[in-house]
Structures are given as C-alpha cells and as structure tokens.
C-alpha cells in the first residue's frame, strides 16, 4: 500500500510540475515575448524565410489579441504606448486571423500614396538611395517550398536571382532596405490613402511581393489596421534556417543569429 501511495504521489507531482510549466510558459508568451517564424519573403531582405524571432509584446501594451486564440478578457489596449514609424510589427489580420509581420509606414492622420514604386507621405516623397542588388539562389525556400520572384527572370532553378535594392529614409530618420522588381504594378501606383484615427498603414520591405495596407481586406490585404490588432515589435532575430526544417543544420545561417531587426 505504501508503495502504491508513493507511486500515486509521484504521478500527482509530475502532473503538477507539467501544469506549472505550462502556466509559466503561457504567462511568458502572453505578457513578454511571442515566438514567430518568418514564412514568406514579404520582408526581404530585412527578414528572410526561416528567420526565427521573439516579438516584444511589452512594446505597445496589450489587447485581447495579446493572448493565444485572442482570449484576453478585455477590450481596447492597456498599458499601451504608440508604435513608431519604421517599426517592424507583428499583428493579427482582422479577417483571416493570421499573424502578419510588416513595417509601419503610416501613422494616424497621415496620407500615403505610391507613385512609380516610391512612397509619398503627407505629400512628400520618401527618398530612396540605390544600394546595389539583392542576390539569392533561385530555389525552393522554407517548409512551404516558395520560389523567389526575380527581377532578372526567368531564372532556372539553381540560378542567380536578383532584385534592385534601395535604402529608404523615413521622415523620422529611420533607414531600412527595400527591394523592388518593377514600378508598374498595382501596388506601385495607388490612390491617396488617409490613415484614420486609431489605425496604422503597413508595408512589406519586399515591395512587389507583399500583401499589405495597399490592398483592401476584401481581397486578402491588410487595409488600415486598427490599433487593437497590434501584437508586438520585432527587435532581434534569434535563429535562422534556410531549409525545410530547423533540424537541417547544414542550412543554418549563422551570420543571422542574434541579428538586430532594423
């Protein structure tokens, strides 16, 4: 009987340990940092497919979407602070519920327009400085096996895929890299968008391969994003793998470990 009681006591302690560990992990994920894998090329070359980072959830405060499955029991944002233009932000898509990551371009009250692939903010051109080319091998990338888009296409598998690279300087002085293929697509020439109060305008750094605020939610875009859907700021890449699985150690990008997101 003593042995049986001891065995049952051990099982109970194990269950308690597991429960406590799950609660601590849940609190860490809800209040502090959320892991995020980069699944697409919309933020190249700032973020590559297979980059792994932790999202700083303290940066903008908390909303219902700060909790897994949007289960936080309150409306609006608490302990909130305003994001800054140029931040790389993870947010919840208002329609399909997926987590997206894009760069914040337009603040409440701003006007945003694309003209021939150039951003115009509040009637002023956002300067871009040519910065050579972004090069990568034309091959399937990540678990989804996506093939990159190339400015020098068509490119055979294993060939060199290139895109024009520019340094964009936002009005607050934030500089970041953008990639461009052409200047004639729908997203390269748009009407004037006016960002409503309490909303934000996001764009991907890979300008011709990003579904963002230039496109309405009705066609799968982001549109003007309400502040409640912000999850957190991407500050640093912790790990990066170019392969289908992080276990493929020969595809690890050691030069991106602990790299700051700029």
Short mmCIF file of C-alpha atoms in Angstrom, two decimals:
data_model
loop_
_atom_site.label_atom_id
_atom_site.label_comp_id
_atom_site.label_asym_id
_atom_site.label_seq_id
_atom_site.Cartn_x
_atom_site.Cartn_y
_atom_site.Cartn_z
CA UNK A 1 0.00 0.00 0.00
CA UNK A 2 2.83 2.37 0.87
CA UNK A 3 4.46 1.70 -2.50
CA UNK A 4 1.18 2.34 -4.31
CA UNK A 5 0.61 5.59 -2.41
CA UNK A 6 4.15 6.68 -3.18
CA UNK A 7 3.63 5.91 -6.87
CA UNK A 8 0.37 7.86 -6.97
CA UNK A 9 2.05 10.74 -5.16
CA UNK A 10 4.81 10.77 -7.79
CA UNK A 11 2.25 10.92 -10.60
CA UNK A 12 0.47 13.83 -8.91
CA UNK A 13 3.74 15.74 -8.51
CA UNK A 14 4.60 15.13 -12.16
CA UNK A 15 1.21 16.43 -13.26
CA UNK A 16 1.59 19.49 -11.04
CA UNK A 17 5.05 20.18 -12.46
CA UNK A 18 3.74 19.96 -16.03
CA UNK A 19 0.79 22.24 -15.22
CA UNK A 20 3.04 24.82 -13.55
CA UNK A 21 5.44 24.73 -16.51
CA UNK A 22 2.56 25.28 -18.95
CA UNK A 23 1.22 28.16 -16.88
CA UNK A 24 4.64 29.82 -16.73
CA UNK A 25 5.16 29.33 -20.47
CA UNK A 26 1.69 30.72 -21.17
CA UNK A 27 2.32 33.77 -18.99
CA UNK A 28 5.70 34.34 -20.68
CA UNK A 29 4.12 34.12 -24.13
CA UNK A 30 1.16 36.31 -23.19
CA UNK A 31 2.95 39.07 -21.30
CA UNK A 32 6.53 39.20 -22.55
CA UNK A 33 7.62 37.57 -25.79
CA UNK A 34 5.95 35.56 -28.53
CA UNK A 35 7.94 33.33 -30.91
CA UNK A 36 7.47 33.97 -34.62
CA UNK A 37 8.81 32.18 -37.71
CA UNK A 38 9.09 34.10 -40.98
CA UNK A 39 7.04 32.09 -43.52
CA UNK A 40 7.23 34.32 -46.61
CA UNK A 41 9.50 36.71 -48.48
CA UNK A 42 7.42 39.86 -47.98
CA UNK A 43 10.03 41.42 -45.66
CA UNK A 44 13.21 40.53 -47.57
CA UNK A 45 15.97 41.38 -47.11
CA UNK A 46 15.29 42.63 -43.60
CA UNK A 47 13.77 39.25 -42.73
CA UNK A 48 14.33 36.02 -44.66
CA UNK A 49 12.18 32.91 -44.84
CA UNK A 50 13.24 30.73 -41.91
CA UNK A 51 14.25 33.56 -39.56
CA UNK A 52 13.07 32.90 -36.01
CA UNK A 53 12.49 35.78 -33.63
CA UNK A 54 10.76 36.73 -30.41
CA UNK A 55 8.19 39.50 -30.59
CA UNK A 56 8.39 42.09 -27.81
CA UNK A 57 4.79 42.21 -26.56
CA UNK A 58 5.54 44.86 -23.93
CA UNK A 59 6.38 47.45 -26.60
CA UNK A 60 2.78 48.54 -27.35
CA UNK A 61 0.84 47.24 -24.37
CA UNK A 62 -1.82 44.57 -24.50
CA UNK A 63 -5.13 43.87 -26.22
CA UNK A 64 -7.31 40.77 -26.49
CA UNK A 65 -5.01 39.60 -29.31
CA UNK A 66 -2.03 39.50 -26.95
CA UNK A 67 -3.36 36.20 -25.62
CA UNK A 68 -3.28 32.92 -27.56
CA UNK A 69 -6.50 32.48 -29.58
CA UNK A 70 -7.41 36.14 -28.80
CA UNK A 71 -8.68 35.10 -25.36
CA UNK A 72 -7.60 38.09 -23.25
CA UNK A 73 -10.80 39.16 -21.45
CA UNK A 74 -10.83 42.90 -22.19
CA UNK A 75 -11.49 45.38 -24.96
CA UNK A 76 -9.13 48.05 -26.23
CA UNK A 77 -5.48 48.29 -25.19
CA UNK A 78 -4.00 48.52 -21.69
CA UNK A 79 -0.54 49.78 -20.71
CA UNK A 80 -0.31 50.89 -24.32
CA UNK A 81 2.34 53.03 -25.97
CA UNK A 82 2.35 54.29 -29.54
CA UNK A 83 4.41 52.44 -32.17
CA UNK A 84 6.94 54.49 -34.09
CA UNK A 85 7.17 54.92 -37.83
CA UNK A 86 9.60 52.36 -39.20
CA UNK A 87 8.96 49.72 -36.51
CA UNK A 88 8.73 46.12 -37.74
CA UNK A 89 5.47 44.94 -36.20
CA UNK A 90 3.65 41.63 -35.77
CA UNK A 91 -0.13 41.98 -35.81
CA UNK A 92 -3.28 39.91 -36.17
CA UNK A 93 -5.06 40.09 -39.52
CA UNK A 94 -8.59 41.41 -38.81
CA UNK A 95 -10.29 39.00 -41.22
CA UNK A 96 -8.40 35.71 -41.50
CA UNK A 97 -6.88 35.71 -38.00
CA UNK A 98 -3.32 35.02 -39.20
CA UNK A 99 -0.30 36.75 -37.67
CA UNK A 100 1.43 39.10 -40.14
CA UNK A 101 4.73 40.97 -39.91
CA UNK A 102 5.26 44.26 -41.78
CA UNK A 103 6.89 47.66 -41.41
CA UNK A 104 4.87 50.59 -40.04
CA UNK A 105 4.80 53.35 -42.66
CA UNK A 106 1.69 55.45 -41.97
CA UNK A 107 0.52 56.83 -38.61
CA UNK A 108 -2.99 58.08 -37.77
CA UNK A 109 -3.81 61.16 -39.85
CA UNK A 110 -1.11 60.52 -42.46
CA UNK A 111 -1.73 60.36 -46.18
CA UNK A 112 0.13 57.61 -48.05
CA UNK A 113 0.47 57.11 -51.78
CA UNK A 114 2.69 55.03 -54.08
CA UNK A 115 3.98 56.68 -57.26
CA UNK A 116 6.14 54.57 -59.57
CA UNK A 117 7.27 52.39 -56.67
CA UNK A 118 8.11 55.32 -54.37
CA UNK A 119 6.27 56.09 -51.11
CA UNK A 120 4.81 59.57 -50.70
CA UNK A 121 3.94 60.56 -47.12
CA UNK A 122 1.80 63.62 -46.47
CA UNK A 123 2.52 64.88 -49.97
CA UNK A 124 6.30 64.47 -49.68
CA UNK A 125 8.41 61.86 -51.47
CA UNK A 126 10.19 59.41 -49.17
CA UNK A 127 13.74 59.30 -50.56
CA UNK A 128 15.30 56.07 -51.80
CA UNK A 129 19.03 55.69 -52.46
CA UNK A 130 20.20 52.90 -54.82
CA UNK A 131 22.16 50.25 -52.93
CA UNK A 132 23.17 47.65 -55.49
CA UNK A 133 21.36 44.34 -55.81
CA UNK A 134 19.98 41.68 -53.53
CA UNK A 135 21.13 38.23 -54.71
CA UNK A 136 19.96 34.74 -53.82
CA UNK A 137 19.79 31.29 -55.40
CA UNK A 138 16.58 30.55 -57.25
CA UNK A 139 15.43 27.53 -55.24
CA UNK A 140 12.54 26.46 -53.04
CA UNK A 141 12.67 28.06 -49.61
CA UNK A 142 11.30 27.08 -46.21
CA UNK A 143 8.67 24.48 -45.27
CA UNK A 144 6.25 25.83 -47.90
CA UNK A 145 8.78 25.50 -50.71
CA UNK A 146 8.21 29.03 -52.05
CA UNK A 147 10.22 30.15 -55.08
CA UNK A 148 11.50 33.75 -55.01
CA UNK A 149 10.50 36.39 -57.57
CA UNK A 150 13.37 37.72 -59.64
CA UNK A 151 13.93 40.98 -61.45
CA UNK A 152 16.23 39.17 -63.89
CA UNK A 153 13.74 36.34 -64.50
CA UNK A 154 13.02 33.88 -65.84
CA UNK A 155 15.78 32.12 -63.92
CA UNK A 156 16.28 28.37 -63.90
CA UNK A 157 16.38 26.53 -60.58
CA UNK A 158 19.85 26.89 -59.09
CA UNK A 159 20.46 30.15 -60.98
CA UNK A 160 21.16 33.57 -59.51
CA UNK A 161 18.01 35.57 -58.68
CA UNK A 162 18.45 39.33 -58.31
CA UNK A 163 16.38 42.34 -57.28
CA UNK A 164 17.20 46.05 -57.11
CA UNK A 165 17.95 47.21 -53.57
CA UNK A 166 17.41 50.69 -52.13
CA UNK A 167 17.88 52.41 -48.78
CA UNK A 168 14.64 54.17 -47.83
CA UNK A 169 14.75 57.02 -45.31
CA UNK A 170 11.53 57.77 -43.45
CA UNK A 171 10.71 61.30 -42.16
CA UNK A 172 11.83 60.41 -38.62
CA UNK A 173 15.26 59.35 -39.89
CA UNK A 174 14.70 55.57 -39.77
CA UNK A 175 16.55 53.89 -42.63
CA UNK A 176 15.86 50.42 -43.96
CA UNK A 177 16.37 48.32 -47.07
CA UNK A 178 13.62 47.83 -49.65
CA UNK A 179 13.61 45.57 -52.72
CA UNK A 180 11.90 46.33 -55.99
CA UNK A 181 11.29 44.47 -59.26
CA UNK A 182 9.33 46.99 -61.33
CA UNK A 183 7.36 50.22 -60.94
CA UNK A 184 4.26 49.39 -62.94
CA UNK A 185 2.29 47.03 -60.70
CA UNK A 186 -0.92 47.96 -58.89
CA UNK A 187 0.94 48.35 -55.62
CA UNK A 188 3.46 50.69 -57.26
CA UNK A 189 0.86 53.30 -58.26
CA UNK A 190 -2.09 53.87 -55.94
CA UNK A 191 -4.69 56.38 -54.92
CA UNK A 192 -4.05 58.52 -51.84
CA UNK A 193 -4.77 56.61 -48.62
CA UNK A 194 -5.74 58.57 -45.49
CA UNK A 195 -4.99 56.73 -42.26
CA UNK A 196 -7.97 57.05 -39.86
CA UNK A 197 -7.54 57.83 -36.14
CA UNK A 198 -6.52 54.74 -34.18
CA UNK A 199 -5.29 52.93 -37.30
CA UNK A 200 -1.94 52.23 -39.00
CA UNK A 201 -0.63 51.67 -42.53
CA UNK A 202 1.84 48.80 -43.08
CA UNK A 203 4.03 47.75 -45.98
CA UNK A 204 6.46 44.92 -46.65
CA UNK A 205 10.08 45.78 -47.45
CA UNK A 206 9.92 43.47 -50.49
CA UNK A 207 7.60 45.90 -52.21
CA UNK A 208 6.50 43.79 -55.19
CA UNK A 209 5.83 40.67 -53.13
CA UNK A 210 3.87 41.89 -50.12
CA UNK A 211 0.15 41.82 -49.40
CA UNK A 212 -0.16 44.80 -47.08
CA UNK A 213 -2.14 48.01 -46.43
CA UNK A 214 -2.06 48.92 -50.12
CA UNK A 215 -4.63 46.16 -50.63
CA UNK A 216 -8.07 46.02 -49.01
CA UNK A 217 -9.12 43.29 -46.61
CA UNK A 218 -11.76 42.27 -49.17
CA UNK A 219 -9.02 40.93 -51.45
CA UNK A 220 -6.84 39.47 -48.68
CA UNK A 221 -4.85 42.61 -47.90
CA UNK A 222 -4.37 44.33 -44.56
CA UNK A 223 -6.06 47.66 -45.25
CA UNK A 224 -6.00 50.20 -42.43
CA UNK A 225 -5.16 48.22 -39.30
CA UNK A 226 -6.94 49.12 -36.01
CA UNK A 227 -4.57 49.51 -33.07
CA UNK A 228 -6.19 46.66 -31.14
CA UNK A 229 -4.69 44.15 -33.58
CA UNK A 230 -1.08 45.06 -32.77
CA UNK A 231 0.78 42.21 -31.05
CA UNK A 232 4.33 43.45 -30.64
CA UNK A 233 7.59 44.72 -32.10
CA UNK A 234 10.24 42.54 -33.75
CA UNK A 235 13.59 43.53 -32.26
CA UNK A 236 16.10 40.74 -32.91
CA UNK A 237 16.47 37.54 -34.95
CA UNK A 238 17.44 34.69 -32.62
CA UNK A 239 17.99 31.90 -35.14
CA UNK A 240 17.75 31.34 -38.90
CA UNK A 241 17.48 28.27 -41.12
CA UNK A 242 17.20 28.23 -44.92
CA UNK A 243 15.93 24.65 -45.06
CA UNK A 244 12.55 22.96 -44.73
CA UNK A 245 13.27 22.15 -41.08
CA UNK A 246 15.35 23.75 -38.35
CA UNK A 247 16.87 20.28 -37.85
CA UNK A 248 18.71 20.62 -41.18
CA UNK A 249 21.78 22.09 -39.51
CA UNK A 250 23.65 22.44 -42.80
CA UNK A 251 21.09 25.12 -43.82
CA UNK A 252 21.57 27.26 -40.70
CA UNK A 253 22.50 30.91 -41.35
CA UNK A 254 24.93 31.53 -38.50
CA UNK A 255 25.54 35.11 -39.66
CA UNK A 256 21.92 35.96 -38.75
CA UNK A 257 21.92 34.59 -35.20
CA UNK A 258 21.07 37.43 -32.72
CA UNK A 259 20.93 39.95 -35.58
CA UNK A 260 19.06 43.19 -34.79
CA UNK A 261 15.95 43.92 -36.86
CA UNK A 262 16.37 47.34 -38.44
#
